[in-house]
Short mmCIF file of C-alpha atoms in Angstrom, two decimals:
data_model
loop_
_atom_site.label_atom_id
_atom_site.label_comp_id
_atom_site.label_asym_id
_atom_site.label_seq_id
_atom_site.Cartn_x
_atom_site.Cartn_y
_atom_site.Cartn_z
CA UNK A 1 3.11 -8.84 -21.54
CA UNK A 2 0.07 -7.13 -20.29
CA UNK A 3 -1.96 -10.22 -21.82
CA UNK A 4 0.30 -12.99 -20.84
CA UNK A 5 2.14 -13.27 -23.71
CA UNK A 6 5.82 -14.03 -23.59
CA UNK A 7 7.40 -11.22 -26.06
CA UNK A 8 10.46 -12.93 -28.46
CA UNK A 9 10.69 -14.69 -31.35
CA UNK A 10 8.09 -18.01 -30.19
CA UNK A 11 5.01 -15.13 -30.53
CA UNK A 12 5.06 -15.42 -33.69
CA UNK A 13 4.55 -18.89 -34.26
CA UNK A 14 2.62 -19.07 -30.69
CA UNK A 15 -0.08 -16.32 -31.29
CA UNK A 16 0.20 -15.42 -35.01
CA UNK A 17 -3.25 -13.42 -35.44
CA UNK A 18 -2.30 -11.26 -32.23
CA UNK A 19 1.29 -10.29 -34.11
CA UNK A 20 -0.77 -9.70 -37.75
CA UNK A 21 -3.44 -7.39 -35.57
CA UNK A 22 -0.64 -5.50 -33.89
CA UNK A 23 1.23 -4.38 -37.37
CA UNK A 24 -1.97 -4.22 -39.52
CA UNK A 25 -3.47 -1.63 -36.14
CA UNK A 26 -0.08 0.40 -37.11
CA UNK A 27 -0.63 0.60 -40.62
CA UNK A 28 -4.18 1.75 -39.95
CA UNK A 29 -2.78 4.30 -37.76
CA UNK A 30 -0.35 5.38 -40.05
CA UNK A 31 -3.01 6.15 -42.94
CA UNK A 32 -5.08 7.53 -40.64
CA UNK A 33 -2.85 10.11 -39.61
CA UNK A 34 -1.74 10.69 -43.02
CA UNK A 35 -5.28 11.33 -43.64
CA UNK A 36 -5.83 13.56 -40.93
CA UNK A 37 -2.49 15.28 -40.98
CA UNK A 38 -2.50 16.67 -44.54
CA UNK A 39 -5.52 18.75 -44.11
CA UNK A 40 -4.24 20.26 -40.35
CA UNK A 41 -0.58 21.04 -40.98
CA UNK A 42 -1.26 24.28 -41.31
CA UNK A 43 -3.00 24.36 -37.70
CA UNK A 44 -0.12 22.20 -36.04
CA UNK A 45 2.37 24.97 -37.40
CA UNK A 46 0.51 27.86 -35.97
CA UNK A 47 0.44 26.05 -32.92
CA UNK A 48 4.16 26.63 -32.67
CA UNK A 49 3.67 30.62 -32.99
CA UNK A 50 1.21 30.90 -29.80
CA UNK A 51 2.82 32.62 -26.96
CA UNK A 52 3.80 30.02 -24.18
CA UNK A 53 1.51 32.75 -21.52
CA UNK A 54 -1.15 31.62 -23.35
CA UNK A 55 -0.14 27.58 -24.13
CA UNK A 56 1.05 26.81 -20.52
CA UNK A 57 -2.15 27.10 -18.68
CA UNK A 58 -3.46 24.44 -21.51
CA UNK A 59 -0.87 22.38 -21.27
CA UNK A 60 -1.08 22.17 -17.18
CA UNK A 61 -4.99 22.19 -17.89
CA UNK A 62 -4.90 19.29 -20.02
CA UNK A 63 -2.24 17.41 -18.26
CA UNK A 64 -4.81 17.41 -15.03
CA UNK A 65 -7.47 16.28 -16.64
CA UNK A 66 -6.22 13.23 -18.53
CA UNK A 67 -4.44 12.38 -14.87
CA UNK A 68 -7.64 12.54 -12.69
CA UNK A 69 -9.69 10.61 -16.10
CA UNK A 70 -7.45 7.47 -15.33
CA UNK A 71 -8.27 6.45 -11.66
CA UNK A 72 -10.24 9.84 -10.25
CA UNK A 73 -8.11 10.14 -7.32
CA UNK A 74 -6.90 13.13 -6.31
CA UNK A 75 -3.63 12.11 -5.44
CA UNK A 76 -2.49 10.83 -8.66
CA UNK A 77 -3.34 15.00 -9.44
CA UNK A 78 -0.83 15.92 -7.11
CA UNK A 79 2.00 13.57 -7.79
CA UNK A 80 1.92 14.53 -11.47
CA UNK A 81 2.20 18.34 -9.88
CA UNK A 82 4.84 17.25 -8.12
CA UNK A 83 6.85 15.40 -10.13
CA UNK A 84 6.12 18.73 -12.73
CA UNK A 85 8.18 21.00 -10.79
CA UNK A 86 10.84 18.32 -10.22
CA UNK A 87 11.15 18.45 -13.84
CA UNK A 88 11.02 21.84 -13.94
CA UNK A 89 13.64 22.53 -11.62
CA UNK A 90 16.02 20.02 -12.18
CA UNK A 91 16.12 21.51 -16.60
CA UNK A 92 16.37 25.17 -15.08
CA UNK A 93 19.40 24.01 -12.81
CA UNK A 94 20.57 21.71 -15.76
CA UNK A 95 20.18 18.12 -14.79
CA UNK A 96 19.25 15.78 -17.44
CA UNK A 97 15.76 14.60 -17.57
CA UNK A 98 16.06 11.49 -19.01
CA UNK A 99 17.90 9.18 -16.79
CA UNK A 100 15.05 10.02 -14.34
CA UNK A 101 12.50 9.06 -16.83
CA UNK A 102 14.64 5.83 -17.62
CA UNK A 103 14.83 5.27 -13.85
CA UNK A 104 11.18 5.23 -13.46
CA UNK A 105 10.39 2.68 -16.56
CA UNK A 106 13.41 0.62 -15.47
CA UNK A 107 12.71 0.41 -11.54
CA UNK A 108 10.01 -2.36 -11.42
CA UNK A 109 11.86 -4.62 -13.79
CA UNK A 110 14.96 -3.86 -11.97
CA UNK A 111 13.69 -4.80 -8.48
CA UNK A 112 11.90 -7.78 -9.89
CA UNK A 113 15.85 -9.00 -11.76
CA UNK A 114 17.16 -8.12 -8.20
CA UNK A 115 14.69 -10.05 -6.13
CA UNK A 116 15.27 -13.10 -8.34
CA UNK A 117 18.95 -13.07 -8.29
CA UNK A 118 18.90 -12.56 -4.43
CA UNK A 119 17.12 -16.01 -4.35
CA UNK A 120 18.90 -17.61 -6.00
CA UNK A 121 21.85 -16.91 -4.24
CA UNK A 122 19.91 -17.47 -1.11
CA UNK A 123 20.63 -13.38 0.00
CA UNK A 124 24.22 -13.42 -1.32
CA UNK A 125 24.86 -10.21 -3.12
CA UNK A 126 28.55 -12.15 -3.94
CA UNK A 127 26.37 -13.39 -6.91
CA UNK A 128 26.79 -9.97 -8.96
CA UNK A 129 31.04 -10.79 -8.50
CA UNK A 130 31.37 -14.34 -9.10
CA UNK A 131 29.54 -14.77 -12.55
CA UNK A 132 32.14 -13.93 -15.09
CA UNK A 133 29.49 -11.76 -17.23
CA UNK A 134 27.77 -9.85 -14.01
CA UNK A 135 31.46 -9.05 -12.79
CA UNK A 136 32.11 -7.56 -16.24
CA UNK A 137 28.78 -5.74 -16.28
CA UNK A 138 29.94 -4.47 -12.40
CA UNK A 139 33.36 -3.55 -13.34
CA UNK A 140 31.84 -1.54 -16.85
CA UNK A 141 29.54 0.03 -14.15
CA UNK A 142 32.24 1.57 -11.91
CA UNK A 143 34.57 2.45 -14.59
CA UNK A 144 31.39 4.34 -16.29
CA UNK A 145 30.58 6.17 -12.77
CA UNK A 146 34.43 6.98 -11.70
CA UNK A 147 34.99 8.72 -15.12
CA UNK A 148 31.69 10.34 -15.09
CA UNK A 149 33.47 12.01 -11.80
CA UNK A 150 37.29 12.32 -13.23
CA UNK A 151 35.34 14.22 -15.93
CA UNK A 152 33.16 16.41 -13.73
CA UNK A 153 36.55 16.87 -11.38
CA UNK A 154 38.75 17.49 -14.42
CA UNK A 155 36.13 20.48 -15.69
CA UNK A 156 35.46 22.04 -12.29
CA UNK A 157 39.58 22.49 -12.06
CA UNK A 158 39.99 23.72 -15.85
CA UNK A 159 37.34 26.66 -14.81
CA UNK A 160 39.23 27.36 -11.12
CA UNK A 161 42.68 27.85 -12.96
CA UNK A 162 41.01 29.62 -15.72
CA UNK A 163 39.20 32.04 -13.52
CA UNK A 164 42.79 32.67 -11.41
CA UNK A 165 44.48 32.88 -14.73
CA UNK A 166 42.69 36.13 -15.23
#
């Protein structure tokens, strides 16, 4: 999509040599690693024994450079900082990480779907109800959220009576 090509079953037959580059690139890349791989296992698996004192200053060290190498703004530094210790805080309190990551790939194409169906039902958000396979989507939606909750609620009172039990 990033060089106007529509992605589905037509790019093949539309733009052939751009589909035969793209798997032939991956089969490069896969010998290529094999190649370079064999040789430096031994390396990667020490890298597993070094003392996370020592790896997490390279890690953050790394992660800042390759940020500020993309656009040299400063900012971009501190968002990634930011958005660091959200990580970081939300795995030491135990929130899953990867809705948030989904979230963040998902939003633009979601607001784009959003904006489109808005038009076309000149600013009617009836349009999610009234389309037999959006109402089913919906309904899915809300069942999947209010048991999420009957679930949470459920647990919460197992460890209340559990902790009076005792």
């Amino acid at each position: 999509m990033m060089y106007g090509l529509q992605p589905g079953p037509m790019l093949f037959k539309n733009n052939p040599q751009f589909v035969w580059a793209v798997i032939a690139s991956m089969y490069i890349g896969n010998v290529m690693l094999l190649v370079l791989n064999l040789p430096l296992v031994g390396l990667w698996a020490r890298i597993a024994v070094v003392p996370f004192p020592v790896l997490a200053p390279i890690i953050i060290f790394c992660s800042v450079l390759g940020t500020y190498s993309i656009r040299f703004i400063l900012f971009d530094v501190w968002v990634m900082l930011v958005f660091g210790l959200i990580g970081y805080f939300m795995r030491k309190l135990g929130f899953p990480i990867a809705p948030l990551v989904l979230a963040s790939v998902l939003a633009q194409m979601l607001e784009t779907s959003l904006q489109q169906a808005l038009l076309i039902s000149q600013g009617s958000p009836l349009i999610f109800f009234t389309r037999p396979i959006s109402l089913a989507f919906m309904i899915l939606s809300a069942i999947s959220i209010l048991w999420g909750l009957w679930v949470q609620l459920k647990k919460k009172d197992r460890v209340v009576v559990e902790e009076t039990d005792e």
